[in-house]
């Protein structure tokens, strides 16, 4: 496994592989790797010849400075983990490498960034698009693998790829969960014992809500999920929305012609956790 720190070097290596007609699978991450990340890599290994993982905590997608500062970072242990996997290349650039000058590009997501994550984390998805587009330019993959855990992010990336005509297939991979249902996340490392014990209530509430459809209205389900999670003194819902999967716009009534998803963001102390579930089949 080779570790690269500059765009020039990784592009040179990728060009050699492409000349040999090998397909490139790319998994962008912010590190502090867990099984969820590795499941994306696993899928990439099934679908492509050469796998590349990037590790970069992207400052432009953090709207909250202390969240950026506290985000877990352990590059050496990440590299050690990846060396045990089917991973040919790691790309771990510095901030200066990715942003030699400030990125002032503003992306248009047709309103998808005006709800839920986009609404509560202003500029977040613009920062995601800034870094993912730069990483795509550096790695030039055939396929890029993203987790359903960040459902809204995948929708935004697909929109960006479509609008900017990137010749890259976006592959969505299922959310990996701990045994108690909590979605795996690098941020779980920041939870104290009480919070960690309370956190499975997030997915359990989403799961139970699914059983209540369609006997209850959209608004009743929304209220039920919020109350159910907020019952824990360690959890506080920031938002729970029931949305159309394609547009991310909230729905008012059950509509079987739509694919419907429930998306939630919850604070456990200062730690922000997100999760989502498909609500209809
Ligand atoms: P992050 O390092 O949090 O930016 O995540 C990098 C990639 O891993 C993103 O595509 C995430 O959606 C994905 N990911 C994070 N957690 C999980 C999980 N529990 N299951 C599947 N994919 C995940």
PDB file of C-alpha atoms and ligand atoms in Angstrom:
ATOM      1  CA  UNK A   1       0.000   0.000   0.000  1.00  0.00           C
ATOM      2  CA  UNK A   2       1.347   3.430  -0.934  1.00  0.00           C
ATOM      3  CA  UNK A   3       0.617   6.636   0.953  1.00  0.00           C
ATOM      4  CA  UNK A   4       0.496   9.886  -1.026  1.00  0.00           C
ATOM      5  CA  UNK A   5       0.412  13.429   0.304  1.00  0.00           C
ATOM      6  CA  UNK A   6       0.369  15.479  -2.901  1.00  0.00           C
ATOM      7  CA  UNK A   7      -2.049  15.729  -5.814  1.00  0.00           C
ATOM      8  CA  UNK A   8       0.823  15.646  -8.293  1.00  0.00           C
ATOM      9  CA  UNK A   9       2.097  12.296  -7.008  1.00  0.00           C
ATOM     10  CA  UNK A  10      -1.240  10.569  -6.792  1.00  0.00           C
ATOM     11  CA  UNK A  11      -2.274  11.804 -10.239  1.00  0.00           C
ATOM     12  CA  UNK A  12       0.963  10.424 -11.688  1.00  0.00           C
ATOM     13  CA  UNK A  13       0.334   7.008 -10.111  1.00  0.00           C
ATOM     14  CA  UNK A  14      -3.335   6.949 -11.178  1.00  0.00           C
ATOM     15  CA  UNK A  15      -2.354   7.810 -14.771  1.00  0.00           C
ATOM     16  CA  UNK A  16      -0.037   4.766 -14.847  1.00  0.00           C
ATOM     17  CA  UNK A  17      -2.834   2.485 -13.621  1.00  0.00           C
ATOM     18  CA  UNK A  18      -5.328   3.923 -16.099  1.00  0.00           C
ATOM     19  CA  UNK A  19      -2.870   3.328 -18.925  1.00  0.00           C
ATOM     20  CA  UNK A  20      -3.065  -0.349 -17.908  1.00  0.00           C
ATOM     21  CA  UNK A  21      -6.872  -0.119 -18.177  1.00  0.00           C
ATOM     22  CA  UNK A  22      -7.354  -0.763 -14.457  1.00  0.00           C
ATOM     23  CA  UNK A  23     -10.522   0.665 -12.896  1.00  0.00           C
ATOM     24  CA  UNK A  24     -10.227   2.922  -9.854  1.00  0.00           C
ATOM     25  CA  UNK A  25     -12.566   2.719  -6.843  1.00  0.00           C
ATOM     26  CA  UNK A  26     -12.450   5.649  -4.442  1.00  0.00           C
ATOM     27  CA  UNK A  27     -13.564   5.929  -0.804  1.00  0.00           C
ATOM     28  CA  UNK A  28     -13.319   9.482   0.580  1.00  0.00           C
ATOM     29  CA  UNK A  29     -13.163   9.649   4.398  1.00  0.00           C
ATOM     30  CA  UNK A  30     -12.239  11.970   7.232  1.00  0.00           C
ATOM     31  CA  UNK A  31     -10.363   9.164   8.988  1.00  0.00           C
ATOM     32  CA  UNK A  32     -10.832   7.727  12.500  1.00  0.00           C
ATOM     33  CA  UNK A  33     -11.748   4.646  10.527  1.00  0.00           C
ATOM     34  CA  UNK A  34     -14.320   2.088  11.670  1.00  0.00           C
ATOM     35  CA  UNK A  35     -16.068  -0.921  10.144  1.00  0.00           C
ATOM     36  CA  UNK A  36     -18.507   1.364   8.290  1.00  0.00           C
ATOM     37  CA  UNK A  37     -15.631   2.873   6.302  1.00  0.00           C
ATOM     38  CA  UNK A  38     -14.144  -0.572   5.715  1.00  0.00           C
ATOM     39  CA  UNK A  39     -17.452  -1.849   4.345  1.00  0.00           C
ATOM     40  CA  UNK A  40     -17.224   0.823   1.624  1.00  0.00           C
ATOM     41  CA  UNK A  41     -13.698  -0.295   0.841  1.00  0.00           C
ATOM     42  CA  UNK A  42     -14.897  -3.888   0.707  1.00  0.00           C
ATOM     43  CA  UNK A  43     -17.583  -2.962  -1.803  1.00  0.00           C
ATOM     44  CA  UNK A  44     -15.025  -1.001  -3.832  1.00  0.00           C
ATOM     45  CA  UNK A  45     -12.801  -4.102  -3.921  1.00  0.00           C
ATOM     46  CA  UNK A  46     -15.712  -6.112  -5.330  1.00  0.00           C
ATOM     47  CA  UNK A  47     -16.469  -3.582  -8.054  1.00  0.00           C
ATOM     48  CA  UNK A  48     -13.098  -2.132  -9.117  1.00  0.00           C
ATOM     49  CA  UNK A  49      -9.473  -3.182  -9.722  1.00  0.00           C
ATOM     50  CA  UNK A  50      -7.617  -0.624  -7.592  1.00  0.00           C
ATOM     51  CA  UNK A  51      -8.907   0.938  -4.374  1.00  0.00           C
ATOM     52  CA  UNK A  52      -7.972   4.393  -3.109  1.00  0.00           C
ATOM     53  CA  UNK A  53      -8.940   5.785   0.303  1.00  0.00           C
ATOM     54  CA  UNK A  54      -8.531   9.461   1.140  1.00  0.00           C
ATOM     55  CA  UNK A  55      -8.151  10.703   4.692  1.00  0.00           C
ATOM     56  CA  UNK A  56      -8.687  14.413   5.115  1.00  0.00           C
ATOM     57  CA  UNK A  57     -10.607  16.344   7.761  1.00  0.00           C
ATOM     58  CA  UNK A  58     -11.994  19.039   5.508  1.00  0.00           C
ATOM     59  CA  UNK A  59     -12.166  22.435   7.227  1.00  0.00           C
ATOM     60  CA  UNK A  60     -14.592  23.983   4.722  1.00  0.00           C
ATOM     61  CA  UNK A  61     -17.439  21.616   5.628  1.00  0.00           C
ATOM     62  CA  UNK A  62     -17.357  22.403   9.361  1.00  0.00           C
ATOM     63  CA  UNK A  63     -19.640  25.273  10.220  1.00  0.00           C
ATOM     64  CA  UNK A  64     -18.687  24.827  13.890  1.00  0.00           C
ATOM     65  CA  UNK A  65     -15.020  25.515  14.727  1.00  0.00           C
ATOM     66  CA  UNK A  66     -14.969  23.442  17.914  1.00  0.00           C
ATOM     67  CA  UNK A  67     -16.491  20.477  16.064  1.00  0.00           C
ATOM     68  CA  UNK A  68     -13.575  20.721  13.605  1.00  0.00           C
ATOM     69  CA  UNK A  69     -11.049  21.030  16.423  1.00  0.00           C
ATOM     70  CA  UNK A  70     -12.478  18.062  18.357  1.00  0.00           C
ATOM     71  CA  UNK A  71     -12.965  15.778  15.363  1.00  0.00           C
ATOM     72  CA  UNK A  72     -10.995  12.562  16.083  1.00  0.00           C
ATOM     73  CA  UNK A  73      -7.737  12.274  14.136  1.00  0.00           C
ATOM     74  CA  UNK A  74      -5.346   9.324  14.159  1.00  0.00           C
ATOM     75  CA  UNK A  75      -3.653   9.029  10.791  1.00  0.00           C
ATOM     76  CA  UNK A  76      -1.038   6.442  11.766  1.00  0.00           C
ATOM     77  CA  UNK A  77      -3.579   3.993  13.161  1.00  0.00           C
ATOM     78  CA  UNK A  78      -5.808   4.579  10.090  1.00  0.00           C
ATOM     79  CA  UNK A  79      -2.898   3.791   7.779  1.00  0.00           C
ATOM     80  CA  UNK A  80      -2.142   0.649   9.824  1.00  0.00           C
ATOM     81  CA  UNK A  81      -5.787  -0.454   9.510  1.00  0.00           C
ATOM     82  CA  UNK A  82      -5.829   0.149   5.746  1.00  0.00           C
ATOM     83  CA  UNK A  83      -2.566  -1.748   5.283  1.00  0.00           C
ATOM     84  CA  UNK A  84      -4.463  -4.857   6.474  1.00  0.00           C
ATOM     85  CA  UNK A  85      -7.206  -4.325   3.867  1.00  0.00           C
ATOM     86  CA  UNK A  86      -7.428  -4.541   0.118  1.00  0.00           C
ATOM     87  CA  UNK A  87      -6.320  -0.951  -0.384  1.00  0.00           C
ATOM     88  CA  UNK A  88      -3.609   0.004  -2.861  1.00  0.00           C
ATOM     89  CA  UNK A  89      -3.360   3.709  -2.150  1.00  0.00           C
ATOM     90  CA  UNK A  90      -4.037   6.181   0.631  1.00  0.00           C
ATOM     91  CA  UNK A  91      -4.281   9.885  -0.116  1.00  0.00           C
ATOM     92  CA  UNK A  92      -3.672  12.034   2.925  1.00  0.00           C
ATOM     93  CA  UNK A  93      -3.047  15.620   1.833  1.00  0.00           C
ATOM     94  CA  UNK A  94      -2.389  18.684   3.983  1.00  0.00           C
ATOM     95  CA  UNK A  95      -4.823  21.609   4.102  1.00  0.00           C
ATOM     96  CA  UNK A  96      -2.364  23.683   2.063  1.00  0.00           C
ATOM     97  CA  UNK A  97      -2.267  20.985  -0.594  1.00  0.00           C
ATOM     98  CA  UNK A  98      -6.048  20.877  -0.988  1.00  0.00           C
ATOM     99  CA  UNK A  99      -6.596  24.613  -0.554  1.00  0.00           C
ATOM    100  CA  UNK A 100      -3.491  26.543  -1.676  1.00  0.00           C
ATOM    101  CA  UNK A 101      -5.856  29.511  -1.919  1.00  0.00           C
ATOM    102  CA  UNK A 102      -9.344  29.843  -0.372  1.00  0.00           C
ATOM    103  CA  UNK A 103     -12.065  28.013  -2.307  1.00  0.00           C
ATOM    104  CA  UNK A 104     -14.743  30.556  -3.161  1.00  0.00           C
ATOM    105  CA  UNK A 105     -16.847  28.323  -5.396  1.00  0.00           C
ATOM    106  CA  UNK A 106     -20.557  28.262  -4.599  1.00  0.00           C
ATOM    107  CA  UNK A 107     -22.487  25.184  -5.698  1.00  0.00           C
ATOM    108  CA  UNK A 108     -26.154  25.113  -6.572  1.00  0.00           C
ATOM    109  CA  UNK A 109     -28.012  22.084  -5.236  1.00  0.00           C
ATOM    110  CA  UNK A 110     -31.484  23.166  -6.342  1.00  0.00           C
ATOM    111  CA  UNK A 111     -32.675  23.704  -2.782  1.00  0.00           C
ATOM    112  CA  UNK A 112     -31.483  20.354  -1.439  1.00  0.00           C
ATOM    113  CA  UNK A 113     -29.185  22.221   0.942  1.00  0.00           C
ATOM    114  CA  UNK A 114     -32.000  24.385   2.323  1.00  0.00           C
ATOM    115  CA  UNK A 115     -33.462  21.648   4.541  1.00  0.00           C
ATOM    116  CA  UNK A 116     -32.284  19.406   7.392  1.00  0.00           C
ATOM    117  CA  UNK A 117     -28.438  19.186   7.438  1.00  0.00           C
ATOM    118  CA  UNK A 118     -28.091  22.050   4.979  1.00  0.00           C
ATOM    119  CA  UNK A 119     -30.416  24.245   7.026  1.00  0.00           C
ATOM    120  CA  UNK A 120     -28.836  23.448  10.387  1.00  0.00           C
ATOM    121  CA  UNK A 121     -25.229  23.451   9.155  1.00  0.00           C
ATOM    122  CA  UNK A 122     -25.014  26.474   6.844  1.00  0.00           C
ATOM    123  CA  UNK A 123     -22.300  26.044   4.216  1.00  0.00           C
ATOM    124  CA  UNK A 124     -21.742  22.404   5.145  1.00  0.00           C
ATOM    125  CA  UNK A 125     -22.738  20.882   1.819  1.00  0.00           C
ATOM    126  CA  UNK A 126     -20.970  23.592  -0.144  1.00  0.00           C
ATOM    127  CA  UNK A 127     -17.802  22.615   1.729  1.00  0.00           C
ATOM    128  CA  UNK A 128     -18.502  18.930   1.030  1.00  0.00           C
ATOM    129  CA  UNK A 129     -18.836  19.685  -2.696  1.00  0.00           C
ATOM    130  CA  UNK A 130     -15.640  21.775  -2.637  1.00  0.00           C
ATOM    131  CA  UNK A 131     -13.566  18.960  -1.185  1.00  0.00           C
ATOM    132  CA  UNK A 132     -15.215  16.065  -3.020  1.00  0.00           C
ATOM    133  CA  UNK A 133     -14.810  17.812  -6.384  1.00  0.00           C
ATOM    134  CA  UNK A 134     -11.114  18.467  -5.612  1.00  0.00           C
ATOM    135  CA  UNK A 135     -10.623  14.857  -4.509  1.00  0.00           C
ATOM    136  CA  UNK A 136     -12.386  13.605  -7.652  1.00  0.00           C
ATOM    137  CA  UNK A 137     -10.035  15.769  -9.761  1.00  0.00           C
ATOM    138  CA  UNK A 138      -7.018  14.358  -7.912  1.00  0.00           C
ATOM    139  CA  UNK A 139      -8.022  10.679  -7.916  1.00  0.00           C
ATOM    140  CA  UNK A 140     -10.106  10.549 -11.135  1.00  0.00           C
ATOM    141  CA  UNK A 141     -11.958   7.393 -10.038  1.00  0.00           C
ATOM    142  CA  UNK A 142     -14.347   5.318 -12.131  1.00  0.00           C
ATOM    143  CA  UNK A 143     -16.549   4.714  -9.101  1.00  0.00           C
ATOM    144  CA  UNK A 144     -16.801   6.467  -5.734  1.00  0.00           C
ATOM    145  CA  UNK A 145     -18.346   4.783  -2.695  1.00  0.00           C
ATOM    146  CA  UNK A 146     -20.427   6.611  -0.083  1.00  0.00           C
ATOM    147  CA  UNK A 147     -22.388   5.460   2.973  1.00  0.00           C
ATOM    148  CA  UNK A 148     -26.139   5.674   3.330  1.00  0.00           C
ATOM    149  CA  UNK A 149     -25.429   6.776   6.899  1.00  0.00           C
ATOM    150  CA  UNK A 150     -24.937  10.227   5.346  1.00  0.00           C
ATOM    151  CA  UNK A 151     -27.995   9.907   3.156  1.00  0.00           C
ATOM    152  CA  UNK A 152     -28.334  13.609   2.423  1.00  0.00           C
ATOM    153  CA  UNK A 153     -24.663  13.845   1.511  1.00  0.00           C
ATOM    154  CA  UNK A 154     -25.048  11.111  -1.122  1.00  0.00           C
ATOM    155  CA  UNK A 155     -28.046  12.929  -2.628  1.00  0.00           C
ATOM    156  CA  UNK A 156     -25.989  16.149  -2.787  1.00  0.00           C
ATOM    157  CA  UNK A 157     -22.961  14.395  -4.328  1.00  0.00           C
ATOM    158  CA  UNK A 158     -25.172  12.765  -6.956  1.00  0.00           C
ATOM    159  CA  UNK A 159     -26.572  16.192  -7.793  1.00  0.00           C
ATOM    160  CA  UNK A 160     -23.053  17.652  -8.086  1.00  0.00           C
ATOM    161  CA  UNK A 161     -21.878  14.782 -10.312  1.00  0.00           C
ATOM    162  CA  UNK A 162     -24.923  15.190 -12.531  1.00  0.00           C
ATOM    163  CA  UNK A 163     -24.629  18.984 -12.799  1.00  0.00           C
ATOM    164  CA  UNK A 164     -20.883  19.002 -13.443  1.00  0.00           C
ATOM    165  CA  UNK A 165     -20.869  15.942 -15.715  1.00  0.00           C
ATOM    166  CA  UNK A 166     -18.304  13.977 -13.738  1.00  0.00           C
ATOM    167  CA  UNK A 167     -17.763  10.609 -15.446  1.00  0.00           C
ATOM    168  CA  UNK A 168     -17.924   8.873 -12.056  1.00  0.00           C
ATOM    169  CA  UNK A 169     -20.470   6.344 -10.806  1.00  0.00           C
ATOM    170  CA  UNK A 170     -21.647   7.037  -7.266  1.00  0.00           C
ATOM    171  CA  UNK A 171     -22.261   3.815  -5.340  1.00  0.00           C
ATOM    172  CA  UNK A 172     -24.317   3.971  -2.133  1.00  0.00           C
ATOM    173  CA  UNK A 173     -23.503   1.377   0.541  1.00  0.00           C
ATOM    174  CA  UNK A 174     -25.727   0.365   3.495  1.00  0.00           C
ATOM    175  CA  UNK A 175     -25.256   1.789   7.000  1.00  0.00           C
ATOM    176  CA  UNK A 176     -23.231  -0.419   9.331  1.00  0.00           C
ATOM    177  CA  UNK A 177     -24.517  -0.495  12.881  1.00  0.00           C
ATOM    178  CA  UNK A 178     -23.282  -1.555  16.289  1.00  0.00           C
ATOM    179  CA  UNK A 179     -25.092  -4.584  17.753  1.00  0.00           C
ATOM    180  CA  UNK A 180     -27.461  -2.288  19.656  1.00  0.00           C
ATOM    181  CA  UNK A 181     -28.474  -0.439  16.462  1.00  0.00           C
ATOM    182  CA  UNK A 182     -26.358   2.710  16.800  1.00  0.00           C
ATOM    183  CA  UNK A 183     -25.001   3.727  13.393  1.00  0.00           C
ATOM    184  CA  UNK A 184     -21.201   3.443  13.395  1.00  0.00           C
ATOM    185  CA  UNK A 185     -19.586   6.864  13.313  1.00  0.00           C
ATOM    186  CA  UNK A 186     -16.192   8.381  14.063  1.00  0.00           C
ATOM    187  CA  UNK A 187     -18.060  10.726  16.407  1.00  0.00           C
ATOM    188  CA  UNK A 188     -19.206   7.794  18.600  1.00  0.00           C
ATOM    189  CA  UNK A 189     -15.686   7.856  20.062  1.00  0.00           C
ATOM    190  CA  UNK A 190     -16.529  11.221  21.610  1.00  0.00           C
ATOM    191  CA  UNK A 191     -19.557   9.924  23.579  1.00  0.00           C
ATOM    192  CA  UNK A 192     -19.255   9.394  27.326  1.00  0.00           C
ATOM    193  CA  UNK A 193     -20.659   6.230  28.928  1.00  0.00           C
ATOM    194  CA  UNK A 194     -24.150   7.586  29.636  1.00  0.00           C
ATOM    195  CA  UNK A 195     -24.491   9.070  26.175  1.00  0.00           C
ATOM    196  CA  UNK A 196     -23.266   5.896  24.537  1.00  0.00           C
ATOM    197  CA  UNK A 197     -25.814   3.890  26.525  1.00  0.00           C
ATOM    198  CA  UNK A 198     -28.617   6.262  25.471  1.00  0.00           C
ATOM    199  CA  UNK A 199     -27.618   6.591  21.795  1.00  0.00           C
ATOM    200  CA  UNK A 200     -29.239   3.375  20.439  1.00  0.00           C
ATOM    201  CA  UNK A 201     -32.593   5.023  21.204  1.00  0.00           C
ATOM    202  CA  UNK A 202     -32.053   7.087  18.046  1.00  0.00           C
ATOM    203  CA  UNK A 203     -32.235   4.177  15.614  1.00  0.00           C
ATOM    204  CA  UNK A 204     -34.719   2.232  17.755  1.00  0.00           C
ATOM    205  CA  UNK A 205     -37.108   5.190  17.553  1.00  0.00           C
ATOM    206  CA  UNK A 206     -36.710   5.405  13.753  1.00  0.00           C
ATOM    207  CA  UNK A 207     -37.266   1.681  13.490  1.00  0.00           C
ATOM    208  CA  UNK A 208     -40.409   1.753  15.655  1.00  0.00           C
ATOM    209  CA  UNK A 209     -41.777   4.715  13.678  1.00  0.00           C
ATOM    210  CA  UNK A 210     -41.692   2.639  10.524  1.00  0.00           C
ATOM    211  CA  UNK A 211     -44.114   0.181  12.148  1.00  0.00           C
ATOM    212  CA  UNK A 212     -46.604   2.976  12.803  1.00  0.00           C
ATOM    213  CA  UNK A 213     -47.122   3.804   9.126  1.00  0.00           C
ATOM    214  CA  UNK A 214     -49.723   4.399   7.741  1.00  0.00           C
ATOM    215  CA  UNK A 215     -51.999   4.324  10.826  1.00  0.00           C
ATOM    216  CA  UNK A 216     -50.508   7.640  11.980  1.00  0.00           C
ATOM    217  CA  UNK A 217     -50.163  10.876  10.009  1.00  0.00           C
ATOM    218  CA  UNK A 218     -46.790  12.266   8.929  1.00  0.00           C
ATOM    219  CA  UNK A 219     -47.006  14.938  11.634  1.00  0.00           C
ATOM    220  CA  UNK A 220     -47.978  12.441  14.323  1.00  0.00           C
ATOM    221  CA  UNK A 221     -44.996  10.239  13.453  1.00  0.00           C
ATOM    222  CA  UNK A 222     -42.683  13.230  13.469  1.00  0.00           C
ATOM    223  CA  UNK A 223     -43.844  14.248  16.932  1.00  0.00           C
ATOM    224  CA  UNK A 224     -43.664  10.667  18.187  1.00  0.00           C
ATOM    225  CA  UNK A 225     -40.031  10.217  17.079  1.00  0.00           C
ATOM    226  CA  UNK A 226     -38.958  13.552  18.568  1.00  0.00           C
ATOM    227  CA  UNK A 227     -40.658  12.748  21.902  1.00  0.00           C
ATOM    228  CA  UNK A 228     -39.305   9.210  21.949  1.00  0.00           C
ATOM    229  CA  UNK A 229     -35.671  10.336  21.553  1.00  0.00           C
ATOM    230  CA  UNK A 230     -35.991  13.371  23.805  1.00  0.00           C
ATOM    231  CA  UNK A 231     -37.228  11.097  26.631  1.00  0.00           C
ATOM    232  CA  UNK A 232     -33.575  10.354  27.291  1.00  0.00           C
ATOM    233  CA  UNK A 233     -31.968  13.121  29.372  1.00  0.00           C
ATOM    234  CA  UNK A 234     -28.762  12.544  27.358  1.00  0.00           C
ATOM    235  CA  UNK A 235     -30.269  13.178  23.922  1.00  0.00           C
ATOM    236  CA  UNK A 236     -31.792  16.236  22.262  1.00  0.00           C
ATOM    237  CA  UNK A 237     -33.285  16.132  18.770  1.00  0.00           C
ATOM    238  CA  UNK A 238     -32.182  18.963  16.494  1.00  0.00           C
ATOM    239  CA  UNK A 239     -34.513  17.926  13.696  1.00  0.00           C
ATOM    240  CA  UNK A 240     -36.473  14.954  12.486  1.00  0.00           C
ATOM    241  CA  UNK A 241     -37.939  15.222   9.007  1.00  0.00           C
ATOM    242  CA  UNK A 242     -39.848  12.887   6.749  1.00  0.00           C
ATOM    243  CA  UNK A 243     -38.771  13.577   3.176  1.00  0.00           C
ATOM    244  CA  UNK A 244     -38.924  12.512  -0.439  1.00  0.00           C
ATOM    245  CA  UNK A 245     -35.614  10.699  -1.057  1.00  0.00           C
ATOM    246  CA  UNK A 246     -34.914  12.315  -4.397  1.00  0.00           C
ATOM    247  CA  UNK A 247     -35.615  15.965  -3.653  1.00  0.00           C
ATOM    248  CA  UNK A 248     -35.018  15.843   0.154  1.00  0.00           C
ATOM    249  CA  UNK A 249     -38.132  18.001   0.503  1.00  0.00           C
ATOM    250  CA  UNK A 250     -40.409  17.260   3.512  1.00  0.00           C
ATOM    251  CA  UNK A 251     -43.693  15.531   2.704  1.00  0.00           C
ATOM    252  CA  UNK A 252     -47.030  16.344   4.339  1.00  0.00           C
ATOM    253  CA  UNK A 253     -48.942  13.119   3.576  1.00  0.00           C
ATOM    254  CA  UNK A 254     -48.030   9.503   2.940  1.00  0.00           C
ATOM    255  CA  UNK A 255     -47.630   8.994  -0.785  1.00  0.00           C
ATOM    256  CA  UNK A 256     -46.837   5.481  -1.973  1.00  0.00           C
ATOM    257  CA  UNK A 257     -45.534   6.789  -5.298  1.00  0.00           C
ATOM    258  CA  UNK A 258     -42.581   8.378  -3.444  1.00  0.00           C
ATOM    259  CA  UNK A 259     -39.582   6.798  -1.725  1.00  0.00           C
ATOM    260  CA  UNK A 260     -39.849   8.189   1.760  1.00  0.00           C
ATOM    261  CA  UNK A 261     -37.043   8.559   4.305  1.00  0.00           C
ATOM    262  CA  UNK A 262     -36.905   9.737   7.898  1.00  0.00           C
ATOM    263  CA  UNK A 263     -33.767  11.746   8.730  1.00  0.00           C
ATOM    264  CA  UNK A 264     -32.709  12.790  12.202  1.00  0.00           C
ATOM    265  CA  UNK A 265     -29.962  14.818  13.886  1.00  0.00           C
ATOM    266  CA  UNK A 266     -29.499  14.491  17.619  1.00  0.00           C
ATOM    267  CA  UNK A 267     -27.179  16.135  20.129  1.00  0.00           C
ATOM    268  CA  UNK A 268     -25.647  13.966  22.829  1.00  0.00           C
ATOM    269  CA  UNK A 269     -24.014  16.732  24.855  1.00  0.00           C
ATOM    270  CA  UNK A 270     -21.850  18.536  22.275  1.00  0.00           C
ATOM    271  CA  UNK A 271     -21.651  15.490  20.004  1.00  0.00           C
ATOM    272  CA  UNK A 272     -23.911  15.620  16.986  1.00  0.00           C
ATOM    273  CA  UNK A 273     -25.192  12.297  15.650  1.00  0.00           C
ATOM    274  CA  UNK A 274     -27.206  11.702  12.477  1.00  0.00           C
ATOM    275  CA  UNK A 275     -29.142   8.709  11.234  1.00  0.00           C
ATOM    276  CA  UNK A 276     -31.892   7.874   8.756  1.00  0.00           C
ATOM    277  CA  UNK A 277     -34.240   5.092   7.736  1.00  0.00           C
ATOM    278  CA  UNK A 278     -36.306   4.194   4.687  1.00  0.00           C
ATOM    279  CA  UNK A 279     -39.920   4.481   5.846  1.00  0.00           C
ATOM    280  CA  UNK A 280     -41.756   2.771   3.018  1.00  0.00           C
ATOM    281  CA  UNK A 281     -40.815  -0.245   0.956  1.00  0.00           C
TER     282      UNK A 281
HETATM  283  P1  LIG B   1     -16.676  10.252   7.160  1.00  0.00           P
HETATM  284  O1  LIG B   1     -15.292   9.784   7.497  1.00  0.00           O
HETATM  285  O2  LIG B   1     -17.573  10.360   8.336  1.00  0.00           O
HETATM  286  O3  LIG B   1     -16.672  11.473   6.284  1.00  0.00           O
HETATM  287  O4  LIG B   1     -17.313   9.104   6.273  1.00  0.00           O
HETATM  288  C1  LIG B   1     -16.682   8.649   5.101  1.00  0.00           C
HETATM  289  C2  LIG B   1     -17.636   7.759   4.365  1.00  0.00           C
HETATM  290  O5  LIG B   1     -17.990   6.646   5.186  1.00  0.00           O
HETATM  291  C3  LIG B   1     -18.959   8.462   4.006  1.00  0.00           C
HETATM  292  O6  LIG B   1     -19.373   8.063   2.716  1.00  0.00           O
HETATM  293  C4  LIG B   1     -19.892   7.942   5.073  1.00  0.00           C
HETATM  294  O7  LIG B   1     -21.243   7.953   4.672  1.00  0.00           O
HETATM  295  C5  LIG B   1     -19.394   6.526   5.246  1.00  0.00           C
HETATM  296  N1  LIG B   1     -19.825   5.992   6.541  1.00  0.00           N
HETATM  297  C6  LIG B   1     -19.686   6.574   7.753  1.00  0.00           C
HETATM  298  N2  LIG B   1     -20.268   5.813   8.708  1.00  0.00           N
HETATM  299  C7  LIG B   1     -20.793   4.740   8.073  1.00  0.00           C
HETATM  300  C8  LIG B   1     -21.548   3.604   8.496  1.00  0.00           C
HETATM  301  N3  LIG B   1     -21.881   3.414   9.781  1.00  0.00           N
HETATM  302  N4  LIG B   1     -21.947   2.697   7.569  1.00  0.00           N
HETATM  303  C9  LIG B   1     -21.628   2.886   6.264  1.00  0.00           C
HETATM  304  N5  LIG B   1     -20.916   3.934   5.798  1.00  0.00           N
HETATM  305  C10 LIG B   1     -20.520   4.858   6.682  1.00  0.00           C
END
